[in-house]
PDB file of C-alpha atoms and ligand atoms in Angstrom:
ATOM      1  CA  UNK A1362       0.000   0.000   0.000  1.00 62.00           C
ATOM      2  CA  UNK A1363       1.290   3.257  -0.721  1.00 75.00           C
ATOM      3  CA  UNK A1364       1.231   6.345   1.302  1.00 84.00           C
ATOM      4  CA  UNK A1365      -0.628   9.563   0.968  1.00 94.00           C
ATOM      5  CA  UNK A1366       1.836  12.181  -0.370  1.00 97.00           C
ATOM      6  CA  UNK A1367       1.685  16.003  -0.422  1.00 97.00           C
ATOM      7  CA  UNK A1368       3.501  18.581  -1.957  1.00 98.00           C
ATOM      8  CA  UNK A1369       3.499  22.236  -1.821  1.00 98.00           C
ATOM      9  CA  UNK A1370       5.718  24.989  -2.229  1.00 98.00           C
ATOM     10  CA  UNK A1371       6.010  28.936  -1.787  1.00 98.00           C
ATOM     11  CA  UNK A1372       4.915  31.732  -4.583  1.00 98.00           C
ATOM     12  CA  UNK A1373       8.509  31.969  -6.530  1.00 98.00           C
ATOM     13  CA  UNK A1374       9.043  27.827  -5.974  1.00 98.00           C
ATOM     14  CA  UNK A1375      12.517  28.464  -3.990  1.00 98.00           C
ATOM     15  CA  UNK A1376      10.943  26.215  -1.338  1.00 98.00           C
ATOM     16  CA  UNK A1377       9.235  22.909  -1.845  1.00 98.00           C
ATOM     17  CA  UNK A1378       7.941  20.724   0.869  1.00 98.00           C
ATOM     18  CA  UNK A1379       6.287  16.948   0.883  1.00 98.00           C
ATOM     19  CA  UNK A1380       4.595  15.387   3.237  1.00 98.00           C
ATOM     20  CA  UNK A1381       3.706  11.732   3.382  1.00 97.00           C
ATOM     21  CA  UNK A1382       0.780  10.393   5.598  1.00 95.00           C
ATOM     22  CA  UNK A1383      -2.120  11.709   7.248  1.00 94.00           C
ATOM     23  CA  UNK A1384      -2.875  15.610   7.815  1.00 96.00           C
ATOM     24  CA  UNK A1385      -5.167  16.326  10.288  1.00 96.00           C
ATOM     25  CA  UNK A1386      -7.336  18.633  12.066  1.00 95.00           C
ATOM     26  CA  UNK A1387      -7.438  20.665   9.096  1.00 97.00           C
ATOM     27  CA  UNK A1388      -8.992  24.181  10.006  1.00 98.00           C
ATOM     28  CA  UNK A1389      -9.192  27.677   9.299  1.00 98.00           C
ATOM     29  CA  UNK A1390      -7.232  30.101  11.650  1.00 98.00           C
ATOM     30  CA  UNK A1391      -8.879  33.056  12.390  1.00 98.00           C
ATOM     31  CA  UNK A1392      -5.618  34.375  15.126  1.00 97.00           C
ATOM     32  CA  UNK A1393      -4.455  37.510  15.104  1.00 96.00           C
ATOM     33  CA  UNK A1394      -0.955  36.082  15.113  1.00 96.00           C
ATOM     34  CA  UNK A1395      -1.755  34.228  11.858  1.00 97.00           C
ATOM     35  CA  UNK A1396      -3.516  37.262  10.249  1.00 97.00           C
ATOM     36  CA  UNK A1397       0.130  39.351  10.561  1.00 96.00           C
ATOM     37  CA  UNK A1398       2.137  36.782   9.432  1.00 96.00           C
ATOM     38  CA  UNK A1399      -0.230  36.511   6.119  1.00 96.00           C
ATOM     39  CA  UNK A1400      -1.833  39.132   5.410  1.00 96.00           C
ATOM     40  CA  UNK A1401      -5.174  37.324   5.525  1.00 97.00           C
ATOM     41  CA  UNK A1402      -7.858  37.201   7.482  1.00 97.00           C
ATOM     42  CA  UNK A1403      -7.824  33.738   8.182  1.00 97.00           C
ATOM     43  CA  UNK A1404      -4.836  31.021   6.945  1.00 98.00           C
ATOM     44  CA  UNK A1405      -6.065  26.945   6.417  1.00 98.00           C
ATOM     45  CA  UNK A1406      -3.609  24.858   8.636  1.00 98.00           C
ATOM     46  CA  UNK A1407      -3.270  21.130   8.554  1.00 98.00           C
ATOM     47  CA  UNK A1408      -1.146  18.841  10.826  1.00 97.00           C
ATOM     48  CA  UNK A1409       0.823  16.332  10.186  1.00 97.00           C
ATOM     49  CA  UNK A1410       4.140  14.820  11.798  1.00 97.00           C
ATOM     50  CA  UNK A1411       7.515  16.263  12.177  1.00 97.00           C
ATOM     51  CA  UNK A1412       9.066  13.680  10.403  1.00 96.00           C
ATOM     52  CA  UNK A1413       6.850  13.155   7.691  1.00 97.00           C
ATOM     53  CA  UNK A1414       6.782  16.732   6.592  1.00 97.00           C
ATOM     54  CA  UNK A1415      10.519  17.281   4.460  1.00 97.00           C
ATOM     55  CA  UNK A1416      11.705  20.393   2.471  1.00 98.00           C
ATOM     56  CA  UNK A1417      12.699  19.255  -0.448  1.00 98.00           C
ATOM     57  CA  UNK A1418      14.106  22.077  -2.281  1.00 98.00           C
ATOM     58  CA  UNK A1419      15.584  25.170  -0.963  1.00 98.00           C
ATOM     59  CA  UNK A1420      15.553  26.097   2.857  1.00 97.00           C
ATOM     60  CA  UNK A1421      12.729  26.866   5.488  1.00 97.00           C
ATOM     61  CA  UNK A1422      13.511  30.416   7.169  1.00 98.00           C
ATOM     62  CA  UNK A1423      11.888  30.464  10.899  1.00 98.00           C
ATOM     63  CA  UNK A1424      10.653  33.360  12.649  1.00 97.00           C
ATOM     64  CA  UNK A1425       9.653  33.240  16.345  1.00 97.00           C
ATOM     65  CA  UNK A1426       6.323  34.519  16.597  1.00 95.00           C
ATOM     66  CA  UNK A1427       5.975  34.045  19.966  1.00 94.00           C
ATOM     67  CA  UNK A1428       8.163  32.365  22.849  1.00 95.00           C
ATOM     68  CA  UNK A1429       7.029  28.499  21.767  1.00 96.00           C
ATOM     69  CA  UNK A1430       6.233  29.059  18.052  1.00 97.00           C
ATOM     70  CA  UNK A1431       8.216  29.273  14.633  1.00 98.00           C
ATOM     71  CA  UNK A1432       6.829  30.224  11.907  1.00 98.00           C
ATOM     72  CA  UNK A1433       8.545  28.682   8.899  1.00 98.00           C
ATOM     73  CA  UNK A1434       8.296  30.963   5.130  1.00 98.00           C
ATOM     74  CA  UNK A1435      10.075  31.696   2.038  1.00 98.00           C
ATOM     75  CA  UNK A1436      12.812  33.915   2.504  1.00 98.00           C
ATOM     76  CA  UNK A1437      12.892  34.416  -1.231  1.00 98.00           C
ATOM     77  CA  UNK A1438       8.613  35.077  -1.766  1.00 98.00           C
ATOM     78  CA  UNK A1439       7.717  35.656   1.673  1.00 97.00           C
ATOM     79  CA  UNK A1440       5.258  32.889   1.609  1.00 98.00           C
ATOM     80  CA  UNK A1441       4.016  31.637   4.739  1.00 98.00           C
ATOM     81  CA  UNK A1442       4.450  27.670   4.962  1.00 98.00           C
ATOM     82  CA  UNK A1443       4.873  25.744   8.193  1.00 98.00           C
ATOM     83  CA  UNK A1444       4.010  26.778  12.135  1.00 98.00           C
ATOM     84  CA  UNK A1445       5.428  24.727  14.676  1.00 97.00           C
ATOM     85  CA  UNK A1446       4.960  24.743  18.635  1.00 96.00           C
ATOM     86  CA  UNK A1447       7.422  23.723  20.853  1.00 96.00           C
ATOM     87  CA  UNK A1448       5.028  22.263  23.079  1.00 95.00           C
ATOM     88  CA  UNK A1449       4.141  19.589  20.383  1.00 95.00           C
ATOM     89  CA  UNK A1450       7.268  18.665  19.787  1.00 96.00           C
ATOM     90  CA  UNK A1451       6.486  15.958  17.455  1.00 97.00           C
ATOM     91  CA  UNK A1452       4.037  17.871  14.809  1.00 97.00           C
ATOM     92  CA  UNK A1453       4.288  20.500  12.722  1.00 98.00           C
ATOM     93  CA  UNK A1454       1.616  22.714  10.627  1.00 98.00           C
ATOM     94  CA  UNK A1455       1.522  23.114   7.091  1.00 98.00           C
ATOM     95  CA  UNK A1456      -0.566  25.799   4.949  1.00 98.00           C
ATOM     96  CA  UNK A1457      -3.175  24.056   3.207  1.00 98.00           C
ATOM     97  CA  UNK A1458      -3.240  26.752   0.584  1.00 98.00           C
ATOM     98  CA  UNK A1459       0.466  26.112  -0.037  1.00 98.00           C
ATOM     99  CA  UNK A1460      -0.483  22.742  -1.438  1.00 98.00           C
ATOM    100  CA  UNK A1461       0.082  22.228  -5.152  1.00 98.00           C
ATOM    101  CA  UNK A1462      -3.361  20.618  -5.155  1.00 98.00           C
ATOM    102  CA  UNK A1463      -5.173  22.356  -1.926  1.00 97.00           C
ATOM    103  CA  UNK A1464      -8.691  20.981  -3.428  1.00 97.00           C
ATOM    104  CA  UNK A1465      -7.139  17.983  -1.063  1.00 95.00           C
ATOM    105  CA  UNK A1466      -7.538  18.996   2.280  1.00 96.00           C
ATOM    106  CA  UNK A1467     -10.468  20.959   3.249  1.00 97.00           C
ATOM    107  CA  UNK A1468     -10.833  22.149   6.736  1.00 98.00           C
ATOM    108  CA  UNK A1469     -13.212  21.170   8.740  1.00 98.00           C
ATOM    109  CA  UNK A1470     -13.467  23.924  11.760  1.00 98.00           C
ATOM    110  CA  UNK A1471     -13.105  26.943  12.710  1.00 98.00           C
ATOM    111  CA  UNK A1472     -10.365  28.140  15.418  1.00 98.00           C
ATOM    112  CA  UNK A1473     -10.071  31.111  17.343  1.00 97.00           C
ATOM    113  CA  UNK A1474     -13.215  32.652  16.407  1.00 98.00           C
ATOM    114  CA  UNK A1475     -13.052  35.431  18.772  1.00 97.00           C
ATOM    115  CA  UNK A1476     -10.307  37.357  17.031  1.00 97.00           C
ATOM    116  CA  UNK A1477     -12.568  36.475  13.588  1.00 98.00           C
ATOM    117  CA  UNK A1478     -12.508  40.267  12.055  1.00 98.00           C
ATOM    118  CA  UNK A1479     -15.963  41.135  12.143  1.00 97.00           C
ATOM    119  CA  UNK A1480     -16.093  41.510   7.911  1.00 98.00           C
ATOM    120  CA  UNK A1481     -14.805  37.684   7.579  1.00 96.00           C
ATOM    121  CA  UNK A1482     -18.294  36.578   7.635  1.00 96.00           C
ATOM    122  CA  UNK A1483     -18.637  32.645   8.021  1.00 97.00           C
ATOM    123  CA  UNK A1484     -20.888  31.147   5.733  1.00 96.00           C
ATOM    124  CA  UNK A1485     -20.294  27.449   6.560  1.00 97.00           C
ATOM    125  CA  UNK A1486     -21.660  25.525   8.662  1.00 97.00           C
ATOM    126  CA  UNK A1487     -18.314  24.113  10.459  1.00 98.00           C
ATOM    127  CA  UNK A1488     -17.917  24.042  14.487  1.00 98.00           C
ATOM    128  CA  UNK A1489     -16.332  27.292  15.516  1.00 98.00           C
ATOM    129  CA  UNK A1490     -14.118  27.199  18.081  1.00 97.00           C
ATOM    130  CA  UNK A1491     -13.496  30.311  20.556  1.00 96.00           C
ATOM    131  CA  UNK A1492     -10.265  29.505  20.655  1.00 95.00           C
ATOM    132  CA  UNK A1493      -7.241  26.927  19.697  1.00 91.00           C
ATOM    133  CA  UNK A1494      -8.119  23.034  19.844  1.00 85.00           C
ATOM    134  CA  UNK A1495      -4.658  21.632  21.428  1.00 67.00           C
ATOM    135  CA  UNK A1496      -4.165  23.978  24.021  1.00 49.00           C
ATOM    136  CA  UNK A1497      -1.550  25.721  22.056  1.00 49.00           C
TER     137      UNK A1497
HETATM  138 ZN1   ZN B2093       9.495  31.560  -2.358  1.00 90.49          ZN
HETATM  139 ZN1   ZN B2094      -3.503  31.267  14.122  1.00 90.49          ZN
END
């Protein structure tokens, strides 16, 4: 049996990343944190494990975004990729949108709701969460 594979990449293609395996809890982020380090209101996000998630051109730059989490991007494009908690360790988040197919993954909640900007109007019918899922 063969594995589910992934692959995505940044706007100018300097970066390319696979992932093999399952992505889950794919959802929409509606964090102010997230919405800075877009430029969107809200950014897809799907997780999947650190070791099955591999750059496989160019390099991931990381940015500290706050005092547990790097955000990983194109240096190159600017493109927003990967977000990564040190208090899960073993997983790492990828932007669904970065996906070279992102029809793929679809998410299937809302999280942190309550920094939603009041003109991103929700017109699904997903749960919406006040806040983050994980703790984190
Ligand atoms: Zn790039
Ligand atoms: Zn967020």
């Amino acid at each position: 049996m063969s594995e589910t594979v992934y692959a995505g990449g940044c706007l100018c293609g300097a970066v390319r990343y696979q992932v093999t395996g399952a992505v889950s809890n794919p959802c929409f982020c509606h964090c102010a944190t997230c919405r800075r380090a877009t430029g969107a209101p809200m950014v897809p996000w799907g997780t999947c494990a650190r070791d099955a998630m591999r750059v496989t051109r160019g390099r991931l730059s990381e940015f500290r975004s706050s005092a547990q989490v790097w955000r990983g991007f194109c240096a190159r494009c600017g493109t927003s990729l990967t977000y990564r908690h040190e208090a899960r360790p073993a997983e790492i988040d990828v932007t669904l949108a970065t996906l070279d197919d992102p029809t793929r993954l679809a998410p299937v909640m809302h999280l942190w709701v309550k920094d939603r900007l009041p003109w991103m109007e929700i017109g699904d019918s997903l749960p919406r969460h006040e806040g983050g899922v994980t703790g984190t």
